[in-house]
C-alpha cells in the first residue's frame, strides 16, 4: 500500500518552513542584539584600556625609580659586604695571632715549668750539698781536731821520747835510773804506744773519715755537677723563654694593631649598615608606591580581561547561534528539497509549490552563506579576543608576579633592615669584644713583658749561679785534691804511724830489750839511742805530718766552710728563683688561660663576623634579586605597554568586526523575513494546489502532524 | 487519490459479497431485496465516483449496471444466469478499468457488457411500475440531498389540544420545518393507537439541532434513517431507502491509521519510559505520593493498552474481503479448464489487519489457482477415482490466539512427489532421497522450479510459490503444506494478527542494544566467568541440577564484548532444550513496538525485526531460533577450520 | 539494464567522493540528515545498518562503500536519501545533496562501453550540465542485494 503523502507532506513542509523562517528571524535578531552589546562592550573596553595605559605608564616610571633605588642600595650593600669581609679577614688574622700568642705563651709556660722544676731540684741538691758539706766540715773539723790531738800527742810523744832519750843517756849513769827510766820509758813507751795506738786508731779513723769525706765530697761534687747542669739548663730555658716572650710580645703588638683595625672596621661597618638601613627604608617606600601602581594596573587589566571574556562569551554565543543557523539552513535546504521532490511527484499540481520551494532553497543558501561569513568574522573575533585575553592574562600574571615579587622585595627589604639591625648588633658586640680584647691583649703584653723581664733576671741569676757553681766545683775539686793528699798523707802517716807503732813497738820492744838489756847491760845503749833517734825522727816526722795535716785539715775546713757558705747562698738563690719561677708559672698559666679565652672570644667573633657576612651577603643577594625583579618589572611594564597597544588594536578591530556583524545580521534578518514570506506563500500555494480529498460524506478530516521542536532530533 | 481507489475497492467488495449471496438464488427464487439494495447502492455510488474521477467508461458501465440492478429491485426482471454473469462481468470489468487507470494503461472495452445489459434491460423495460416511483423518488431525493452535503432530518409532529392552545399546529410545524431547509416529503402517518402524526422530511444545511428546542415546539426531530425494507415484501413496497453508507461507519485512510499506530507505538514507548523514571524517583517521594504516582502509571498503562487494542481493532477487517474475490477466480478458471469446482469458505468474519489484506490477496490467489490448475482433476479423472465429479476448494480462516490461521484445501490429486523430485533433479536442485512435506514445500518454493507458471494465466507480476513464500514471510507468517496422494492438498498460512507490541528485555552486548522478546525467556540468571567451562567447543555453565549450554551474543554477531567477571544469562527453553544467551548487561524491561525488517539487504540470521525505545535509534530484535541456528553454524565452521581435538 | 529517461526530468543531485551523481526525484521518497544508524550484524559490508524513517525500518547503505570508495566521516552536510523502488525503501548515505534540477534528455548520453565492471552497471547515463559532468544512477542496480560487492574495484570518477 503506497503511502499517500502529497497533500500531507506539502502541509507539513509548509508549516515546517514557516517555523524555520520564524526561528531564523529570531536567531538573527538575537545576533543583532548581541552585536550591539559587543559594540558597547568594545567601547567600554576602549576606555578601560586607556585607563590601563596611563596606569601602566605610571607603573613604568615608578619601576624605573625603584630600579635606581635598588641600584644605589646595591652599591651600599656591596660596601657593607666588603667591610664585613675585611672585618672577617682581620678577625681571622687576629684569631691567628691570638692563637700564635697563646701557643708561644704555652711554650713559655712549659719552659718555665721545666725551669722551675730544675730549679727546685737544684735547690734540693744544694740543700743536700749544704747538709753534706756541713757534715764534711764537721768531719774535717773532727779530723783537724783529732790531728791536732795527734799533733799534741805527737809532741808529747816527742817530748816523751826526748825525755826518754835523755833518760837513756843518763843510763850510763844510772842503770838503775835506767831501769827506772826504762820502766818509765816502757811505761812512757807503753803510753806512747797506747798513744800511738790511739793515734793509729785516730789516724785510721781519720783515714776512714777522709774516705767518707772523699765519698761525700764526690757526692757533693756530683750533686754540684748536676746542679751545674741544671743551672745550665735553666739558663738555656731562660734563653728560650726570652725568645718566646719576645715573640709573644711581637704577636701581642700585632694583635693590638689588628684589634685596632677591627675596631675601625667595625665602626665603618656600622656606618655602612646604617646607610643600608636608610636606603632600604627608602626602597621600601618606593616599592610600596609601585605596588599600589601595579595594583591599579592590575585592576585595569582585570577589567580588561573581564570585558574581553564577556566579548569572548558573546562571540561564543554568536558562534553557537551561527551553528544553529547553519543547522537550520541545512535543514531548510533539506526541507526545500523534500518539498521539491513532493512537488515533482504531484506533477502539474505541484508546479507553483516547486517554484516557491526553489526560491526558499536559494534564500536558505544565501542565509547559509551570510551566516558562514558571520561565522568567519566571529571566528576571527574570537581568535583576536582569545589572544587579547591571553595577553591580558599574561599581563595580569606579570602584575601578580610583580606584586608578589614586590611583596617579596618588600619583605626582603624588611629582612635587610632586620639583617642590618642584627649586623649593627653584631658590630656592637664585636666592638665590645674587641675592646675587651684590647684590654686583655694589653695585659697579656704586660704579663709577657713582665715574664720576659723576670726570665731575663732569672737568666742573669742563673748565669751568676753558674759561675758560682763553677767556683764551687773548682773548690770542691780542690777539696778533693786536698782530701786525696790528706788521704795520701794519712796513708803515709798511717804508714809512718805504723812504722812509729812498729817503732813504738820496736821501742817498746827495744825498751823491753833495753830493760833486758839493762838487765843485760847497757850494751846496747847505742842501739837504744839509735832507736830513740829513730823514734824521735819518726815522732818528729809524725809531728810534722800531723801538723801539715792539721794545716791541710784547717785548709779543708776553711774550704768546706767557704763551700758551705757558697752552697747556702746558691740554695737560697735557687729557692728564691724557685719562688720567682712559680710566680712566673702562675702568670704564664693565667696568661695562657687568657690567651685561650681570647682565642675563644676571637673564634666567637669570627662566627659573629661570619654571621654578619652571611647576613650581608643575603642582603646583597636580596638587593640583587630586587634589582633583577625591577629590571624585569621594567621589561614587563614595557611588555604591558606593548600588550595594551595590541589590545587597543584588537579592540579597534573588534569594534569594526562588531559593526560588520551588525551589517551582516541585518542582511540575514532580511533573508529570514523573506523566508517567512515565502513560507506564507507556500502555505497558501499548498492549500490551493493539493488534489481534492473530499470524502463522499463531505467530512474533511485534517491530519495533525507533530511539529518538530527546535534543535531536537528530527525524525520526520 | 488513494481515497478513490479505496472507495472503489470497498464498493466492489460489497458488490461481490452481494453477488455471492445472490448466486445461491439464481433461478430458484427472487434474490433477497436487501442484498439487491446493497448491490444497487454500491453501483450507484460507483457511478458517482467514476463520474467525479472522470472515468467515463466506468461511469457508463456502472450506470448501466445500476439500471439493471434497479430493474431487479423493482422486480421488473428476474435474475438469470445470464444476468448474473453480466453482473459479475461488469464487476470485474469495472475493477479492471480502475486498475488500468491506476497503471496508466488503456481501459478495456465495455461495449460487450453494455450490449448485454441493454438486451437484459429491454426485457424488463415494461415492468417498471409507477407506484414505486414515488417511493424511489423520495429515496433518490434524500440520496441526492445527502450527496450535496446536506443533512436529512425527520420531523414528527403530533398535534394535540395543548399544543393547539399554544398555537402550535401543523402549519407552525411545517413553517418550522421550512425554516430548517427544503421539505423533501411531507405526509400524515397513522401511529399505533390511532393517533395521527405528521412527518416532514427536511434536507438542511444545519448539522446539529437542539432537540429540546424542537420538542418545545412539539416537534420530535431526528436524523432521517431509511426504514429497513421488510424481508420478502415486494420491491414496490420497499420503503425509501436511505441512500447512504451507514452513518455509523467512518472510512479512514489506512495511512492515518498507520500514523495512529505509530503514535500509539511512541506512546507505548513513552509510557514505558515514564514508568522507568517514576520508579527511579519513587524513592524521593513521600509514600502516599509515590503510591498515587504508581497507581496513575498503572491506570495509564491499562488505558493505553485498551486504546492500543481498540486501535488495533480499528485496523481489523474481515478476511471475507479477500475470500470474496476468490470464487470469481475459481469460476473463470473452472470454466476455462472445463472442470467443475465448488469453492466454499468459512470464517469469513475472521479479522485480520487491513495492512495484511492487501498483501494476502496475491498469495491466496495463487494458491487457489494452483489448487484449480494442478490440484483438482478433470471431471473424468475424478469419476474414475471414485470422487464426486465436482471438486471442492475450501477456504477456512480462524483466529488462534494472536495468530490467524488460513487454510486452503482441495480434494484433488495431491502433490506429485515423484514429479517434483524429477523436476528438481533436472533443474539441478539438491534434494533429499525421501523428502518430507516441508522439504517438498521448500523445493517447490525454490525460484526457478516451475517454468510453467510463467505461462500460466495468472502471470501478472511474476507470482510463483517463491513469491508466495516470501510474501508470507515478509508478513511474519509461515506456510505449511499437507498433502496426500489422490486425496488432496491443504496449505496452511499462519499470520500474526497485528503489528505486534510485545514485552521485551533490552540487553546490551558488544556495545550494542538488542531486544529479546520476553515470551521466550524463561529466566534471567547471572554467571560468573570462572563458572563457565568448555565442553566440546561449547561453553557451558552449571544450572539448576545440570548444565546449561551458552551462546554468546557478542560471538554470534562478531562484536567485542565487555570484559566482566559476572554477566547475565537469559535462559530460553526448558529442561534439555534450555539454552543460555549471554549478554553484557540487562538494561531494561520494556514494551516495544515491533517493526518489520523486510528489505533483502537486511536478511540476516538471528534478527527478526527492529524497534525504537524513544530516542529515535533503531534497536534490533533477536530471533531466538535464528540465533541458535547461527550459533550452531559458527561452531561447526569453527570446528571445521580449527585442528581437530576436543578442548576440555 | 538501463532505465528509460524522459525528455526533461527532475533530479536530485548529490556529491560522493568529489563526483556529482543524480537520481530521479520520482525515485526519491524523501531525504534526511544522517543521525544514529544501528549496525546490523552479518549484513553486507556496505550496509551501514538501519534507521527509523517515518515509522519504518529502512536499511542505510553507505554509498561510498558500495562504490568502492574509502569511508569518510559524517558531517552536517551528509544526507540519507531514501529511495523507493517498487516495494522496497532503501536509504543511501551520501556526502552532500543540495541540488534539485531538471536535466533535459539531450544533455544525457549513454555510459561509455569503456566503463567496464561493476561500476558500469550502476550508471544509467552521463549528463553534461554546463561544465559539470553528472553521473545518472541506476537505482535498482545500486540497491540490489544478493551480489557481494568487492570494494577493490574503484568506481568511475570523472573530473
Coordinates of C-alpha atoms in Angstrom, one line a residue, chain A residues 317-692:
Chain A
X317 CA 27.1 32.7 21.9
X318 CA 27.0 34.1 18.5
X319 CA 29.1 31.3 17.3
X320 CA 26.7 28.8 18.7
X321 CA 23.8 30.7 17.3
X322 CA 25.6 30.7 13.9
X323 CA 26.0 27.0 14.3
X324 CA 22.3 26.7 15.0
X325 CA 21.5 28.9 12.0
X326 CA 23.8 26.7 9.9
X327 CA 21.9 23.7 11.1
X328 CA 18.7 25.4 10.3
X329 CA 20.0 26.4 6.9
X330 CA 20.9 22.8 6.2
X331 CA 17.5 21.7 7.4
X332 CA 15.8 24.3 5.3
X333 CA 17.7 23.2 2.3
X334 CA 16.7 19.6 3.1
X335 CA 13.1 20.7 3.6
X336 CA 13.0 22.5 0.4
X337 CA 14.5 19.6 -1.4
X338 CA 11.9 17.3 0.1
X339 CA 9.3 19.8 -0.9
X340 CA 10.6 19.9 -4.4
X341 CA 10.5 16.1 -4.5
X342 CA 6.9 16.1 -3.4
X343 CA 6.0 18.8 -5.8
X344 CA 7.6 16.9 -8.7
X345 CA 5.6 13.9 -7.7
X346 CA 2.4 15.9 -7.8
X347 CA 3.2 16.8 -11.4
X348 CA 1.4 19.9 -12.7
X349 CA -0.4 20.4 -9.5
X350 CA 2.8 21.0 -7.7
X351 CA 4.4 23.4 -10.0
X352 CA 3.8 26.5 -8.1
X353 CA 4.9 24.8 -5.0
X354 CA 8.1 23.7 -6.7
X355 CA 8.9 27.3 -7.6
X356 CA 8.4 28.5 -4.1
X357 CA 10.5 25.6 -2.8
X358 CA 13.2 26.6 -5.2
X359 CA 13.2 30.2 -4.0
X360 CA 13.3 29.0 -0.4
X361 CA 16.3 26.9 -1.2
X362 CA 18.0 29.9 -2.7
X363 CA 17.2 32.0 0.3
X364 CA 18.4 29.3 2.6
X365 CA 21.6 29.0 0.7
X366 CA 22.1 32.8 0.8
X367 CA 21.4 32.7 4.5
X368 CA 23.8 29.9 4.9
X369 CA 26.4 32.0 3.0
X370 CA 25.7 35.0 5.2
X371 CA 25.9 33.0 8.4
X372 CA 29.1 31.4 7.1
X373 CA 30.5 34.9 6.6
X374 CA 29.4 35.9 10.0
X375 CA 30.9 32.7 11.3
X376 CA 34.2 33.7 9.8
X377 CA 34.1 37.1 11.3
X378 CA 33.1 35.7 14.6
X379 CA 35.9 33.1 14.5
X380 CA 38.4 35.9 13.7
X381 CA 36.9 38.0 16.5
X382 CA 37.1 35.1 18.9
X383 CA 40.6 34.4 17.9
X384 CA 41.5 38.0 18.4
X385 CA 39.6 38.1 21.7
X386 CA 41.4 35.0 22.9
X387 CA 44.7 36.4 22.0
X388 CA 43.8 39.6 23.9
X389 CA 42.6 37.6 26.8
X390 CA 45.9 35.7 26.7
X391 CA 47.8 38.9 26.6
X392 CA 45.8 40.4 29.3
X393 CA 46.1 37.3 31.4
X394 CA 49.9 37.4 30.8
X395 CA 49.8 41.0 31.9
X396 CA 47.7 40.0 34.9
X397 CA 50.1 37.3 35.7
X398 CA 53.0 39.6 35.4
X399 CA 51.3 42.1 37.5
X400 CA 50.6 39.5 40.1
X401 CA 54.2 38.2 39.9
X402 CA 55.4 41.8 40.2
X403 CA 53.2 42.2 43.1
X404 CA 54.4 39.0 44.6
X405 CA 57.9 40.0 43.8
X406 CA 57.4 43.4 45.2
X407 CA 55.9 41.8 48.2
X408 CA 58.9 39.6 48.4
X409 CA 61.1 42.6 47.7
X410 CA 59.4 44.4 50.5
X411 CA 59.7 41.6 52.9
X412 CA 63.3 41.2 51.5
X413 CA 63.9 44.8 52.3
X414 CA 62.4 44.3 55.7
X415 CA 64.7 41.3 56.2
X416 CA 67.5 43.5 55.0
X417 CA 66.5 46.1 57.6
X418 CA 66.3 43.3 60.2
X419 CA 69.6 41.9 59.0
X420 CA 71.1 45.3 59.1
X421 CA 69.9 45.8 62.6
X422 CA 71.3 42.4 63.5
X423 CA 74.5 43.3 61.8
X424 CA 74.6 46.5 63.8
X425 CA 74.2 44.5 66.9
X426 CA 76.9 42.1 65.9
X427 CA 79.1 45.0 65.1
X428 CA 78.4 46.4 68.6
X429 CA 79.2 43.0 70.0
X430 CA 82.4 42.9 68.0
X431 CA 83.3 46.3 69.1
X432 CA 82.8 45.4 72.7
X433 CA 84.6 42.2 72.4
X434 CA 87.5 43.9 70.7
X435 CA 87.6 46.5 73.4
X436 CA 87.9 43.7 75.9
X437 CA 90.4 42.0 73.7
X438 CA 92.3 45.2 73.5
X439 CA 92.4 45.2 77.3
X440 CA 93.2 41.6 77.6
X441 CA 95.8 41.9 74.9
X442 CA 97.4 44.8 76.7
X443 CA 97.5 42.9 80.0
X444 CA 98.9 39.9 78.2
X445 CA 101.5 42.0 76.7
X446 CA 102.4 43.4 80.1
X447 CA 102.4 40.0 81.6
X448 CA 104.5 38.8 78.8
X449 CA 106.9 41.7 79.2
X450 CA 107.0 41.1 83.0
X451 CA 107.7 37.5 82.4
X452 CA 110.3 38.3 79.9
X453 CA 112.0 40.6 82.4
X454 CA 111.7 38.1 85.1
X455 CA 113.0 35.4 82.8
X456 CA 115.9 37.7 82.0
X457 CA 116.6 38.2 85.6
X458 CA 116.5 34.6 86.3
X459 CA 118.8 34.1 83.4
X460 CA 121.2 36.5 84.8
X461 CA 120.9 35.0 88.3
X462 CA 121.5 31.6 87.0
X463 CA 124.4 32.8 84.9
X464 CA 125.9 34.0 88.1
X465 CA 125.0 30.9 89.8
X466 CA 126.5 29.0 87.1
X467 CA 129.6 31.0 87.8
X468 CA 129.2 30.3 91.5
X469 CA 128.6 26.7 90.7
X470 CA 131.7 26.6 88.7
X471 CA 133.5 28.2 91.7
X472 CA 132.0 25.5 93.9
X473 CA 133.0 22.9 91.5
X474 CA 136.5 24.2 91.4
X475 CA 136.6 24.5 95.2
X476 CA 135.2 21.1 95.6
X477 CA 137.8 19.7 93.2
X478 CA 140.4 21.5 95.3
X479 CA 138.9 19.8 98.3
X480 CA 139.0 16.6 96.5
X481 CA 142.6 17.1 95.7
X482 CA 143.4 18.1 99.2
X483 CA 141.5 15.3 100.6
X484 CA 143.3 13.0 98.3
X485 CA 146.5 14.4 99.5
X486 CA 145.3 14.2 103.1
X487 CA 144.4 10.7 102.4
X488 CA 147.7 10.1 100.9
X489 CA 149.3 11.8 103.8
X490 CA 147.2 9.9 106.1
X491 CA 148.2 6.9 104.3
X492 CA 151.8 7.8 104.7
X493 CA 151.1 9.0 108.0
X494 CA 149.5 5.9 108.7
X495 CA 152.4 4.0 107.4
X496 CA 154.6 6.3 109.3
X497 CA 152.4 5.8 112.2
X498 CA 152.5 2.2 111.7
X499 CA 156.2 2.5 111.5
X500 CA 156.0 4.5 114.5
X501 CA 153.9 2.0 116.1
X502 CA 156.2 -0.6 114.9
X503 CA 159.0 1.6 116.1
X504 CA 157.0 2.3 119.0
X505 CA 156.6 -1.4 119.4
X506 CA 160.1 -1.6 118.5
X507 CA 160.6 1.0 121.0
X508 CA 158.6 -0.8 123.4
X509 CA 160.4 -3.9 122.4
X510 CA 163.5 -2.0 122.5
X511 CA 162.5 -0.7 125.7
X512 CA 162.0 -4.2 126.7
X513 CA 165.1 -5.1 125.2
X514 CA 166.7 -2.2 126.9
X515 CA 165.3 -3.4 130.1
X516 CA 166.5 -6.7 129.2
X517 CA 169.5 -5.2 128.1
X518 CA 169.8 -3.2 131.1
X519 CA 169.5 -6.2 132.6
X520 CA 171.8 -7.3 130.2
X521 CA 173.5 -4.3 130.5
X522 CA 173.6 -1.3 128.8
X523 CA 175.5 -2.9 125.9
X524 CA 173.2 -1.7 123.5
X525 CA 172.7 1.8 124.6
X526 CA 173.7 3.0 121.2
X527 CA 171.1 0.8 119.7
X528 CA 168.8 2.2 122.0
X529 CA 169.8 5.7 121.2
X530 CA 169.5 4.9 117.6
X531 CA 166.2 3.5 118.2
X532 CA 165.4 6.5 120.1
X533 CA 166.7 8.8 117.5
X534 CA 164.6 6.9 115.0
X535 CA 161.7 7.3 117.3
X536 CA 162.4 10.9 117.7
X537 CA 162.7 11.4 114.0
X538 CA 159.6 9.4 113.4
X539 CA 157.9 11.3 116.1
X540 CA 159.1 14.5 114.6
X541 CA 158.0 13.5 111.1
X542 CA 154.8 12.3 112.5
X543 CA 154.5 15.6 114.2
X544 CA 155.3 17.5 111.0
X545 CA 153.0 15.3 109.0
X546 CA 150.4 15.8 111.6
X547 CA 151.0 19.4 111.7
X548 CA 150.8 19.5 107.9
X549 CA 147.7 17.5 108.2
X550 CA 146.4 19.8 110.7
X551 CA 147.1 22.7 108.4
X552 CA 145.6 20.8 105.5
X553 CA 142.7 20.0 107.7
X554 CA 142.4 23.6 108.5
X555 CA 142.6 24.5 105.0
X556 CA 140.0 21.9 104.2
X557 CA 137.9 23.1 107.0
X558 CA 138.1 26.7 105.7
X559 CA 137.4 25.5 102.2
X560 CA 134.5 23.5 103.4
X561 CA 133.2 26.4 105.3
X562 CA 133.5 28.5 102.2
X563 CA 131.7 25.9 100.1
X564 CA 129.2 25.7 102.7
X565 CA 128.6 29.4 102.5
X566 CA 128.5 29.3 98.8
X567 CA 126.2 26.4 98.7
X568 CA 123.9 28.0 101.1
X569 CA 123.8 31.2 99.1
X570 CA 123.1 29.1 95.9
X571 CA 120.4 27.2 97.8
X572 CA 118.9 30.5 98.9
X573 CA 119.2 31.9 95.4
X574 CA 117.6 28.8 94.0
X575 CA 114.9 28.9 96.5
X576 CA 114.3 32.5 95.6
X577 CA 114.3 31.5 92.0
X578 CA 112.0 28.7 92.7
X579 CA 109.5 31.1 94.1
X580 CA 110.0 33.5 91.2
X581 CA 109.7 30.7 88.7
X582 CA 106.5 29.6 90.4
X583 CA 105.2 33.1 90.1
X584 CA 106.1 33.2 86.5
X585 CA 104.5 29.9 86.0
X586 CA 101.3 31.1 87.6
X587 CA 101.5 34.3 85.5
X588 CA 102.1 32.2 82.4
X589 CA 99.2 30.0 83.4
X590 CA 96.9 32.9 83.7
X591 CA 98.3 34.3 80.5
X592 CA 97.6 31.0 78.8
X593 CA 94.1 31.0 80.1
X594 CA 93.6 34.5 79.0
X595 CA 95.0 33.7 75.7
X596 CA 92.7 30.8 75.3
X597 CA 89.8 33.0 76.3
X598 CA 90.8 35.5 73.8
X599 CA 91.2 32.8 71.2
X600 CA 87.6 31.6 72.1
X601 CA 86.4 35.2 72.0
X602 CA 88.0 35.7 68.7
X603 CA 86.5 32.5 67.4
X604 CA 83.2 33.7 68.5
X605 CA 83.8 37.0 66.9
X606 CA 84.8 35.2 63.8
X607 CA 81.5 33.4 63.9
X608 CA 79.7 36.6 64.6
X609 CA 81.5 38.0 61.6
X610 CA 80.6 35.0 59.6
X611 CA 77.0 35.6 60.5
X612 CA 77.3 39.2 59.7
X613 CA 78.9 38.2 56.5
X614 CA 76.1 35.9 55.7
X615 CA 73.6 38.5 56.6
X616 CA 75.3 41.0 54.4
X617 CA 75.6 38.5 51.6
X618 CA 71.9 37.8 52.0
X619 CA 71.2 41.5 51.9
X620 CA 73.3 41.8 48.8
X621 CA 71.5 38.8 47.2
X622 CA 68.1 40.3 48.2
X623 CA 69.1 43.5 46.7
X624 CA 70.3 41.8 43.6
X625 CA 67.0 40.0 43.3
X626 CA 65.1 43.2 43.8
X627 CA 67.3 44.8 41.2
X628 CA 66.6 42.0 38.8
X629 CA 62.9 42.0 39.6
X630 CA 62.8 45.6 39.0
X631 CA 64.5 45.2 35.7
X632 CA 62.0 42.5 34.9
X633 CA 59.3 44.9 36.0
X634 CA 60.6 47.5 33.7
X635 CA 60.6 44.9 30.9
X636 CA 57.2 43.7 31.9
X637 CA 56.0 47.2 32.1
X638 CA 57.3 47.7 28.6
X639 CA 55.5 44.5 27.8
X640 CA 52.3 45.8 29.3
X641 CA 52.5 48.8 27.1
X642 CA 53.1 46.6 24.1
X643 CA 50.2 44.3 25.1
X644 CA 48.0 47.3 25.8
X645 CA 48.8 48.6 22.4
X646 CA 47.9 45.3 20.9
X647 CA 44.8 45.1 23.0
X648 CA 43.9 48.6 21.8
X649 CA 44.4 47.4 18.2
X650 CA 42.3 44.3 18.9
X651 CA 39.6 46.4 20.5
X652 CA 39.5 48.6 17.4
X653 CA 39.4 45.5 15.2
X654 CA 36.6 44.2 17.4
X655 CA 34.7 47.4 17.0
X656 CA 34.9 47.2 13.3
X657 CA 34.2 43.4 13.4
X658 CA 31.1 44.1 15.5
X659 CA 29.9 46.7 13.1
X660 CA 30.4 44.3 10.2
X661 CA 28.5 41.6 12.2
X662 CA 25.6 44.1 12.7
X663 CA 25.6 44.7 8.9
X664 CA 25.6 41.1 8.0
X665 CA 23.0 40.4 10.6
X666 CA 20.7 43.0 9.1
X667 CA 21.2 41.2 5.8
X668 CA 20.4 37.9 7.5
X669 CA 17.3 39.3 9.1
X670 CA 16.1 40.5 5.7
X671 CA 16.6 37.0 4.3
X672 CA 14.8 35.5 7.2
X673 CA 11.9 37.8 6.7
X674 CA 11.8 36.9 3.1
X675 CA 11.8 33.2 4.1
X676 CA 8.8 33.8 6.3
X677 CA 7.1 35.5 3.4
X678 CA 8.0 32.6 1.2
X679 CA 6.6 30.1 3.7
X680 CA 3.4 32.1 3.8
X681 CA 3.2 32.0 0.0
X682 CA 3.9 28.3 0.1
X683 CA 1.2 27.6 2.6
X684 CA -1.2 29.4 0.5
X685 CA 0.1 27.7 -2.6
X686 CA -0.1 24.4 -0.8
X687 CA -3.7 24.8 0.2
X688 CA -4.8 25.8 -3.3
X689 CA -3.0 23.2 -5.2
X690 CA -3.4 19.9 -3.5
X691 CA -5.9 17.5 -5.1
X692 CA -9.4 17.2 -3.7

